XYZ file of C-alpha atoms in Angstrom:
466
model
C 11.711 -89.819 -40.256
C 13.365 -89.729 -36.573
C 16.926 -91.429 -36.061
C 17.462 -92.668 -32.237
C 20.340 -94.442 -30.327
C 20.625 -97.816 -29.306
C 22.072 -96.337 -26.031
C 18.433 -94.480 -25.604
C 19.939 -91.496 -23.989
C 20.989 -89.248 -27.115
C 17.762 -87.277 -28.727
C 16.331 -87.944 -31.742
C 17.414 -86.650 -35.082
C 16.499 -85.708 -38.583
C 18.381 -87.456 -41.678
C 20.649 -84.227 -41.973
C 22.476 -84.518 -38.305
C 22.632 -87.760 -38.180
C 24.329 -87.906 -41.549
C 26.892 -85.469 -40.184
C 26.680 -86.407 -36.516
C 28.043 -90.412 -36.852
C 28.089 -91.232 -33.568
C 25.125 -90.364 -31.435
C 26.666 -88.325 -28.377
C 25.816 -91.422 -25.695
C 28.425 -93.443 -27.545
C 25.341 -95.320 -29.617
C 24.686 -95.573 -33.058
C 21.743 -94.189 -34.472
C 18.590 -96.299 -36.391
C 15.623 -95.308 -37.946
C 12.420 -95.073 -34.969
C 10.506 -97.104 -37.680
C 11.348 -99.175 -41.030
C 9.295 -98.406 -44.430
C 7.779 -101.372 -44.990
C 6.655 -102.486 -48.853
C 4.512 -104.815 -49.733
C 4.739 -107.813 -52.227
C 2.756 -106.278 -54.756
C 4.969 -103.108 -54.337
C 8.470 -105.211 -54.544
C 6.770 -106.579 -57.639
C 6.401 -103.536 -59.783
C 9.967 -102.772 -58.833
C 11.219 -105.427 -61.543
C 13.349 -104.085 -64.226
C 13.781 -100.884 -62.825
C 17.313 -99.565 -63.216
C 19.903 -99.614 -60.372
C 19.873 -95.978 -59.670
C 15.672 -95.941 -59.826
C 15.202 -99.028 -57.463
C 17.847 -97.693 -55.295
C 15.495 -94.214 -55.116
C 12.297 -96.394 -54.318
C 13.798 -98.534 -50.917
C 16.029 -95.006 -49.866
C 13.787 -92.142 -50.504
C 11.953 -92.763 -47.064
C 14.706 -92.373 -44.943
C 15.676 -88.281 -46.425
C 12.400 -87.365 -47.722
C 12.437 -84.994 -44.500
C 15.538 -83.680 -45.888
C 16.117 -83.958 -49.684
C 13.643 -83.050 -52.272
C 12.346 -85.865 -54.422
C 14.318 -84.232 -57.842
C 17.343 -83.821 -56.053
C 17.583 -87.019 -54.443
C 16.965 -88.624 -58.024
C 19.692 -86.569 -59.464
C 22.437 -87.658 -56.732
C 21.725 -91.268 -57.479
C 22.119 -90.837 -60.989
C 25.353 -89.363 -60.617
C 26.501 -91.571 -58.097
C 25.818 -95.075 -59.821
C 26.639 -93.927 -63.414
C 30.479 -94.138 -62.715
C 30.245 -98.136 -62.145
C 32.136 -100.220 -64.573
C 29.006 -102.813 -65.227
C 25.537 -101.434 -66.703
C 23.551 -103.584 -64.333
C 25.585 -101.742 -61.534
C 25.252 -105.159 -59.502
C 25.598 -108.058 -61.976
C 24.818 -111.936 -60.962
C 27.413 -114.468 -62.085
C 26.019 -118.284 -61.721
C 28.194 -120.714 -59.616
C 26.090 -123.552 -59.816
C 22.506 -124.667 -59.312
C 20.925 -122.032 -57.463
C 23.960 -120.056 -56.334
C 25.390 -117.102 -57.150
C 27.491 -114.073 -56.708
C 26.773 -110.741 -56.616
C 29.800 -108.389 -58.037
C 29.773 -105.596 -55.522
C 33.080 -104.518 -56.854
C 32.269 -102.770 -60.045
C 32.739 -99.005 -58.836
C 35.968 -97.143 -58.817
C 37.834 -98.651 -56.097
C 36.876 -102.366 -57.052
C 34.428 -102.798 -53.129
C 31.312 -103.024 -52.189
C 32.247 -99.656 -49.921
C 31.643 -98.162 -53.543
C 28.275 -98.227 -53.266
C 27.394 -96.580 -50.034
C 30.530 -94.156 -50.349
C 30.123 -92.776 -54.175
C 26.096 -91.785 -52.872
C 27.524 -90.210 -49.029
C 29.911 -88.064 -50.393
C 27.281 -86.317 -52.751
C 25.310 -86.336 -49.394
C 27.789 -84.875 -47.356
C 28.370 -82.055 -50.116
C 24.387 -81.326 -50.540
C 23.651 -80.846 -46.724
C 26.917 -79.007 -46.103
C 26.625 -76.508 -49.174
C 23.357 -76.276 -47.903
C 24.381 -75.084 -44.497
C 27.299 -73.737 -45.156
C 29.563 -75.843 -43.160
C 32.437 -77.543 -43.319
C 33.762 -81.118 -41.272
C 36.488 -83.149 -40.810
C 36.248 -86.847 -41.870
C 37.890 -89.039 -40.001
C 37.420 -92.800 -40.763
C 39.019 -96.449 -39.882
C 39.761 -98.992 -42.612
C 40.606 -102.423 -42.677
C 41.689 -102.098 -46.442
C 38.820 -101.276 -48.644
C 37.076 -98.208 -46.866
C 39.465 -95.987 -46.898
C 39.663 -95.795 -50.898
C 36.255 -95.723 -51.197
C 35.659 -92.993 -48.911
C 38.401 -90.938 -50.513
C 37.184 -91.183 -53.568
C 33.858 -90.819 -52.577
C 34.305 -87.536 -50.849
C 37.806 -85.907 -52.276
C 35.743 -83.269 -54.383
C 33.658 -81.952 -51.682
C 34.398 -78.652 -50.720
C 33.551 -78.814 -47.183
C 35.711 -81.305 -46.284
C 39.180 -82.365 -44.623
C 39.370 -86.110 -45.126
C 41.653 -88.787 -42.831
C 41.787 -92.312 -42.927
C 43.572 -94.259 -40.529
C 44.879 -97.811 -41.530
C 47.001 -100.831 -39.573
C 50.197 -99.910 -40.760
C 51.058 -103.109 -42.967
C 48.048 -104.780 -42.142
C 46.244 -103.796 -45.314
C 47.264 -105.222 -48.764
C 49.630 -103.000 -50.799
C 46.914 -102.566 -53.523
C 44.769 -101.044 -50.795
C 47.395 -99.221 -49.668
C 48.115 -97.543 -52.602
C 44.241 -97.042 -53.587
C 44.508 -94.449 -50.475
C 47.766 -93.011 -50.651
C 48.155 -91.991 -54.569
C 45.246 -89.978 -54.563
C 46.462 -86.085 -54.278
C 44.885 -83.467 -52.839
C 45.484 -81.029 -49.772
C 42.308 -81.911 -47.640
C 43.143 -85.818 -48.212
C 45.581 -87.122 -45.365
C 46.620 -91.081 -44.741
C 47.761 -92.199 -41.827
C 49.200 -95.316 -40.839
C 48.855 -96.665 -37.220
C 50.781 -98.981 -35.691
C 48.377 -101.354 -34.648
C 45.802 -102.750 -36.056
C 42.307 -102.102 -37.161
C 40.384 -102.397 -33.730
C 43.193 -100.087 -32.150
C 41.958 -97.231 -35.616
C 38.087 -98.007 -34.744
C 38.824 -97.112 -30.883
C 40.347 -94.239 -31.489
C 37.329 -92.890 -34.105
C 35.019 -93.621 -31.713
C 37.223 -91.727 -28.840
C 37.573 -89.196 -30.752
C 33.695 -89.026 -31.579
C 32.883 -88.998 -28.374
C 35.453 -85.865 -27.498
C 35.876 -83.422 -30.169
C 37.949 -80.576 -27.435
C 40.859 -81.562 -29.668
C 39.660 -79.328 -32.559
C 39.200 -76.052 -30.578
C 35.351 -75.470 -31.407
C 36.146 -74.682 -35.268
C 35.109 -77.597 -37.076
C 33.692 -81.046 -36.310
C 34.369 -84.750 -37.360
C 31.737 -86.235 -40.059
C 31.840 -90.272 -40.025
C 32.651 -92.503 -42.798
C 32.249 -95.505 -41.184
C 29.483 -97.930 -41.143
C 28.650 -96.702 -37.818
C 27.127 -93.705 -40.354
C 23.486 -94.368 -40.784
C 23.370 -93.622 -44.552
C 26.427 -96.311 -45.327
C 23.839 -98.718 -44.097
C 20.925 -97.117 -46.221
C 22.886 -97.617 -49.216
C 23.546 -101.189 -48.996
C 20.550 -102.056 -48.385
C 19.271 -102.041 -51.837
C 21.175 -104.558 -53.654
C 19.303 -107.219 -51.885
C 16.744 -105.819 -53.512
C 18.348 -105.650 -57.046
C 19.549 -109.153 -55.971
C 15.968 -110.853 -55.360
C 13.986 -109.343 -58.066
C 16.576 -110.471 -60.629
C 16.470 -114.424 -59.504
C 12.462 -114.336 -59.324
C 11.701 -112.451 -55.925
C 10.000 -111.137 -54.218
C 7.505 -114.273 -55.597
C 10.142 -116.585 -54.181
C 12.703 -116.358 -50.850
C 16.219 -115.875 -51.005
C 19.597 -116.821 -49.087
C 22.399 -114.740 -48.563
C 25.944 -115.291 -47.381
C 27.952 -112.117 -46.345
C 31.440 -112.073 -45.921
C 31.401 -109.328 -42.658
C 33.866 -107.721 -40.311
C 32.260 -104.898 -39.132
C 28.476 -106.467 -39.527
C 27.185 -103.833 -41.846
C 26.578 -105.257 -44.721
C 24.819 -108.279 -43.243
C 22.613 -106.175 -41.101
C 21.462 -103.842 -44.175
C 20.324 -107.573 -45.071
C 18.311 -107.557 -42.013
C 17.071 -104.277 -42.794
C 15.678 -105.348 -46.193
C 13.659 -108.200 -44.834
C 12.058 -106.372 -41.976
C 11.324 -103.454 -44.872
C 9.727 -107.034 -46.548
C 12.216 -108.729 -48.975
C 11.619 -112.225 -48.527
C 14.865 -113.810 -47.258
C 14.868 -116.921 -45.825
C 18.436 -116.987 -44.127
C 21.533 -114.954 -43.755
C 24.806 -116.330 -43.684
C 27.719 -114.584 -41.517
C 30.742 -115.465 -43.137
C 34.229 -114.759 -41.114
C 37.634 -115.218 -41.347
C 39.506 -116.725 -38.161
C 38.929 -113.694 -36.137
C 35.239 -115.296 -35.606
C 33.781 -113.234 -32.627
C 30.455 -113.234 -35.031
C 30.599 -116.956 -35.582
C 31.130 -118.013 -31.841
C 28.142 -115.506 -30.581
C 26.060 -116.848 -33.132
C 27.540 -120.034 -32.837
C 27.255 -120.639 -29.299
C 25.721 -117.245 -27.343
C 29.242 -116.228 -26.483
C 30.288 -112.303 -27.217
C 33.992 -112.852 -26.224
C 37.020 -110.909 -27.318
C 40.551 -112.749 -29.053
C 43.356 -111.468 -29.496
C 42.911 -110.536 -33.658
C 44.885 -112.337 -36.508
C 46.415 -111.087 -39.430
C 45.029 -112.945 -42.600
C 44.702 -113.392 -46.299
C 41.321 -111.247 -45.735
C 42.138 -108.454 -43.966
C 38.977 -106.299 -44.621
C 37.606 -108.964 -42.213
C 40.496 -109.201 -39.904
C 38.083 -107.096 -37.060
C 37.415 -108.458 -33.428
C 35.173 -105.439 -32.146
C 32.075 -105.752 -34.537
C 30.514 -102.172 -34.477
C 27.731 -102.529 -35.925
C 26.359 -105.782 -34.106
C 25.031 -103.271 -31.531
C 22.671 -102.126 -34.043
C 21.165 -105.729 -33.970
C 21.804 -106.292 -30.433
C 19.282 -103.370 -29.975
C 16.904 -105.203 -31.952
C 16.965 -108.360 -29.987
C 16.836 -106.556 -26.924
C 13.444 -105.080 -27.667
C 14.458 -101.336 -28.704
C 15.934 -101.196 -24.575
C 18.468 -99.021 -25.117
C 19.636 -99.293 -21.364
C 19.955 -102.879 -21.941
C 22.609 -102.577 -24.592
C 24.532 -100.647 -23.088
C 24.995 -102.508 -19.699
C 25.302 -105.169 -22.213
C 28.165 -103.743 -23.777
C 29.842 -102.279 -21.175
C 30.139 -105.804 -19.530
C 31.530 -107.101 -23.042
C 34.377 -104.649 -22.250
C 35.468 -106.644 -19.463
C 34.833 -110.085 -20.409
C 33.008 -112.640 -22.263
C 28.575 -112.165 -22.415
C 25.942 -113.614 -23.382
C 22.342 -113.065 -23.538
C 18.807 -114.659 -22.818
C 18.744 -117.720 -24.437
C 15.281 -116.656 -26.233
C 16.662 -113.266 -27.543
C 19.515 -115.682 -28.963
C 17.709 -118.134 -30.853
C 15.216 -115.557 -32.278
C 18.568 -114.556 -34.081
C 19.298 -118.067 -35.014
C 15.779 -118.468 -37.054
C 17.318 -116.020 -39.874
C 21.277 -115.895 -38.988
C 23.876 -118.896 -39.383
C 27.459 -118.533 -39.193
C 31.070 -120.099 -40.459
C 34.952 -119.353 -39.613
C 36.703 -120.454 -42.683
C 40.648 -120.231 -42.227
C 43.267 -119.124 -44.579
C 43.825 -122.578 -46.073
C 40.022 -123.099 -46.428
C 39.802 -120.049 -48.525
C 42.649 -121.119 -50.999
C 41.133 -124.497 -51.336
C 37.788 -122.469 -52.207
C 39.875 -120.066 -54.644
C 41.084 -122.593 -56.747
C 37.953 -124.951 -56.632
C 35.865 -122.358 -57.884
C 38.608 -121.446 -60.733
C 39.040 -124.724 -61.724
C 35.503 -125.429 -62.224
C 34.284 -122.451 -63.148
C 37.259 -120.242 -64.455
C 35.792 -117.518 -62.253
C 38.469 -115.834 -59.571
C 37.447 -115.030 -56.096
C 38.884 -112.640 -53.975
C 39.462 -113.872 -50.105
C 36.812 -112.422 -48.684
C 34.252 -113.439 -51.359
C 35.700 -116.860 -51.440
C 35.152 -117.487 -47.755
C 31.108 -116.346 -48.185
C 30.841 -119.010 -50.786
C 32.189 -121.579 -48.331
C 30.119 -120.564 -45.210
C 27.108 -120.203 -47.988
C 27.628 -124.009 -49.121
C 28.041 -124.642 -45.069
C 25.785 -123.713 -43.642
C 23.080 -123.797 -46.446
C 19.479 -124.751 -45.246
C 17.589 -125.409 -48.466
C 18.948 -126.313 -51.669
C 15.401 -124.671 -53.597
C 15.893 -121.311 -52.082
C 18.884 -119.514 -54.503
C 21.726 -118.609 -52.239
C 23.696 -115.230 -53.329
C 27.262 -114.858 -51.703
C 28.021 -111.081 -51.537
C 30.897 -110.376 -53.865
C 32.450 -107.361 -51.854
C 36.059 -107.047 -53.095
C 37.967 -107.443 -57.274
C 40.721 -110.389 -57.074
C 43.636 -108.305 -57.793
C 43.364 -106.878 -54.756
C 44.640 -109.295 -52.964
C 47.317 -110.872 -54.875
C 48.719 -112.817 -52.267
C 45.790 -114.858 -51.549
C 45.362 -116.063 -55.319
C 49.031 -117.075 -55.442
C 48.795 -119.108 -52.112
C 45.952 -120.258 -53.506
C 47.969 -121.834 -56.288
C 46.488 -120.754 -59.379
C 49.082 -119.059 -61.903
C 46.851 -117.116 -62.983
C 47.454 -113.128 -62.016
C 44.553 -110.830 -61.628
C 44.550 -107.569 -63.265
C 43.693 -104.254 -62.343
C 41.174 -102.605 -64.785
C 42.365 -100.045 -67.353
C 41.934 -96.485 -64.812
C 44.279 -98.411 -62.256
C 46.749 -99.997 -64.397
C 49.280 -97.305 -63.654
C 48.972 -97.921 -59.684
C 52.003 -98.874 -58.613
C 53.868 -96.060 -60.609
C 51.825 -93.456 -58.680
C 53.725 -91.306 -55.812
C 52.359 -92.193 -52.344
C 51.775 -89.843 -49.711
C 51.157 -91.219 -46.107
C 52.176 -90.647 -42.444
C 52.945 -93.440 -39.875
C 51.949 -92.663 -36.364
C 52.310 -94.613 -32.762
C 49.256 -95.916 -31.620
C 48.748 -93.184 -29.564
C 45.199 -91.504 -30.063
C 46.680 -88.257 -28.621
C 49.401 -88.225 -31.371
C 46.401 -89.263 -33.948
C 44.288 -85.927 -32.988
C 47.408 -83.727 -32.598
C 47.838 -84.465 -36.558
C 44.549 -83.983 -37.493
C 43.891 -80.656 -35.197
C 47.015 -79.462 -37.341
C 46.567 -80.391 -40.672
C 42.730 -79.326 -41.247
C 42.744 -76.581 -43.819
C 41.691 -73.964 -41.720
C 43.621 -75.030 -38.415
């Protein structure tokens, strides 16, 4: 399988560079040339299978250039066995035909988890394999950082560092990055906030002079093809659970960064019956309003009680922009290069062609604690912010009542402690058992201007072999 841009200028590459490439070098992010596409009957025989098998049977197409069958097996099995949850993915019932999906059974309580544990196995196969080594550098709102840490802090051919908004992230996510030892991991705090981190990745993507020729930077990110890949399958696990693929589903996705919700998109082009995706934001709503209205247009972003979603520069929307725009890579990016400047919009067809599978909801800070404790009191189950917000945009903007709607659940309630004591509710969520000892742990971080120079004059100096 060939991976191209959706800026249509940067060639076409095999799984293996474009897992280490990130970016494509025309400032696009790479896609598949074509989907895998299964059939009913196909989706069928799928039922049962464990997490780690099904997740082999909708991923093995897009590295079977690159990984042998065995091997590719192997890395799954490793990389879902260290989940807290047997089914990997469990369903908890709301109500009547609604659900959530715990995404936030692996080690560092997200959804990241489960496109994080699998690329840094991937990122140690290709690069033992070619004997190279790469410097990670990633942007987190809160929860990707840990993940990719974790995900990646054994790999030998790796410097790793994560920049976060300094004190824009809770101080559970905080300290998820910055306890975790090692002399190839390195935190550092910006100050600014997440959009000002993502620029600066993406700058620093696009020029690599700052590291002298000797390595180069590997992404983390969602803008990384194989974060998407792995998220795609638990729409999959999701479905065939609740009586697919004989039957459609609904999903609502709490989204900041549009990944998630666009591996959605992904699995019903690859032919998972789903009848409707939900985009669930926060206040910073540049999502909602496009959807909403046909308006791409730029806010100045808020700090909220769900700051995983506090993003106003969606990366990953490009991916379905490219879709919409028939595969015209030119198109995007005059498309996006206008967006730069000012609010966009696009043909009113390509528009509602999105609109017959996407809806969309803004649900504010208040709105979420109301949905916290609502959902406690009735059900004695605890949200987390962002998951709580999905469930409101799901019972929104909900188009059929028969079709069971699953709300991602992408985040564990005691990471955001703040949220479930606005929210009211005395009751205090734990951490699990391996993170009880969190806050005792000794944090290592830097704090930097937001000054991208500054940010690649640390990492050009810090790499192992600088």
């Amino acid at each position: 399988m060939r991976y191209i841009s959706t800026r249509g200028e940067a060639p076409a590459l095999g799984f293996e560079d474009v897992l280490l490439t990130g970016l494509a070098t025309d400032g696009g992010l790479y896609v598949p040339e074509s989907l895998p596409h299964f059939s009913v009957e196909e989706i069928r025989s799928w039922r049962g299978l464990p997490y780690a098998e099904l997740a082999y049977k909708v991923m093995y197409p897009f590295v079977e250039d690159a990984i042998p069958a065995d091997d590719f097996r192997k890395m799954l099995g490793e990389t879902y066995s260290v989940f807290s949850h047997q089914a990997v993915a469990p369903l908890v019932q709301l109500d009547t035909n609604e659900w959530v999906m715990e995404l936030f059974r692996g080690p560092t309580l997200a959804f990241k988890d489960f496109a994080l544990q699998l690329l840094g196995r991937l990122l140690d196969y290709v690069l033992e394999k070619r004997k190279q080594h790469v410097v990670i550098m990633g942007a987190t709102s809160g929860d990707t950082g840990s993940a990719a840490i974790e995900g990646c802090r054994r790999c030998e051919h790796v410097d790793i560092f994560i920049l976060h908004p300094y004190q824009r992230v809770s101080e559970v996510q905080r300290r998820q990055m910055t306890t975790v030892q090692g002399d190839n991991i390195h935190n550092i705090a910006v100050k600014g906030n997440f959009d000002d981190c993502q620029r600066m990745v993406k700058e620093s993507f696009g020029n690599q002079s700052f590291l002298g020729g000797k390595t180069q930077l590997a992404a983390v990110n969602s803008i990384n093809w194989a974060r998407i890949m792995a998220q795609i399958v638990y729409y999959f696990q999701a479905s065939l659970a609740l009586g697919g693929p004989d039957r459609s589903m609904a999903f609502s996705v709490p989204t900041g960064n549009f990944g998630d919700i666009f591996a959605g998109y992904l699995a019903k082009k690859m032919g998972l019956p789903i009848s409707q995706l939900v985009i669930a934001t926060n206040r910073n709503d540049i999502l909602h309003r496009f959807m909403s209205g046909n308006k791409y247009e730029q806010h100045q972003l808020e700090h909220t009680l769900s700051p995983s979603m506090d993003i106003m520069v969606s990366s990953n929307f490009e991916r379905l922009l490219f879709d919409l725009h028939g595969r015209d890579g030119a198109a995007v990016k005059d498309l996006l290069e206008r967006a730069a400047k000012g609010p966009v919009s696009i043909e009113d067809y390509r528009w509602k062609h999105a609109r017959k599978l996407f809806d969309s909801d803004a649900v504010d800070d208040k709105t979420t604690c109301d949905t916290i404790r609502d959902i406690y009191e009735k059900n004695e189950y605890l949200l987390d912010p962002h998951t709580a917000i999905g469930v409101r945009a799901a019972r929104n903007c909900r188009r059929d009542s028969t079709v069971p709607m699953i709300t991602l659940g992408t985040a564990h309630p005691a990471k955001f402690p703040d949220a479930i004591a606005e929210s009211g509710l005395v009751v205090k969520p734990q951490l699990p058992a391996h993170m009880a000892d969190l806050f005792e742990r000794e944090e290592r971080y830097t704090v930097l201007d937001n000054n991208v120079s500054e940010v690649q004059g640390f990492i050009a100096k810090h790499w192992k072999n600088a």
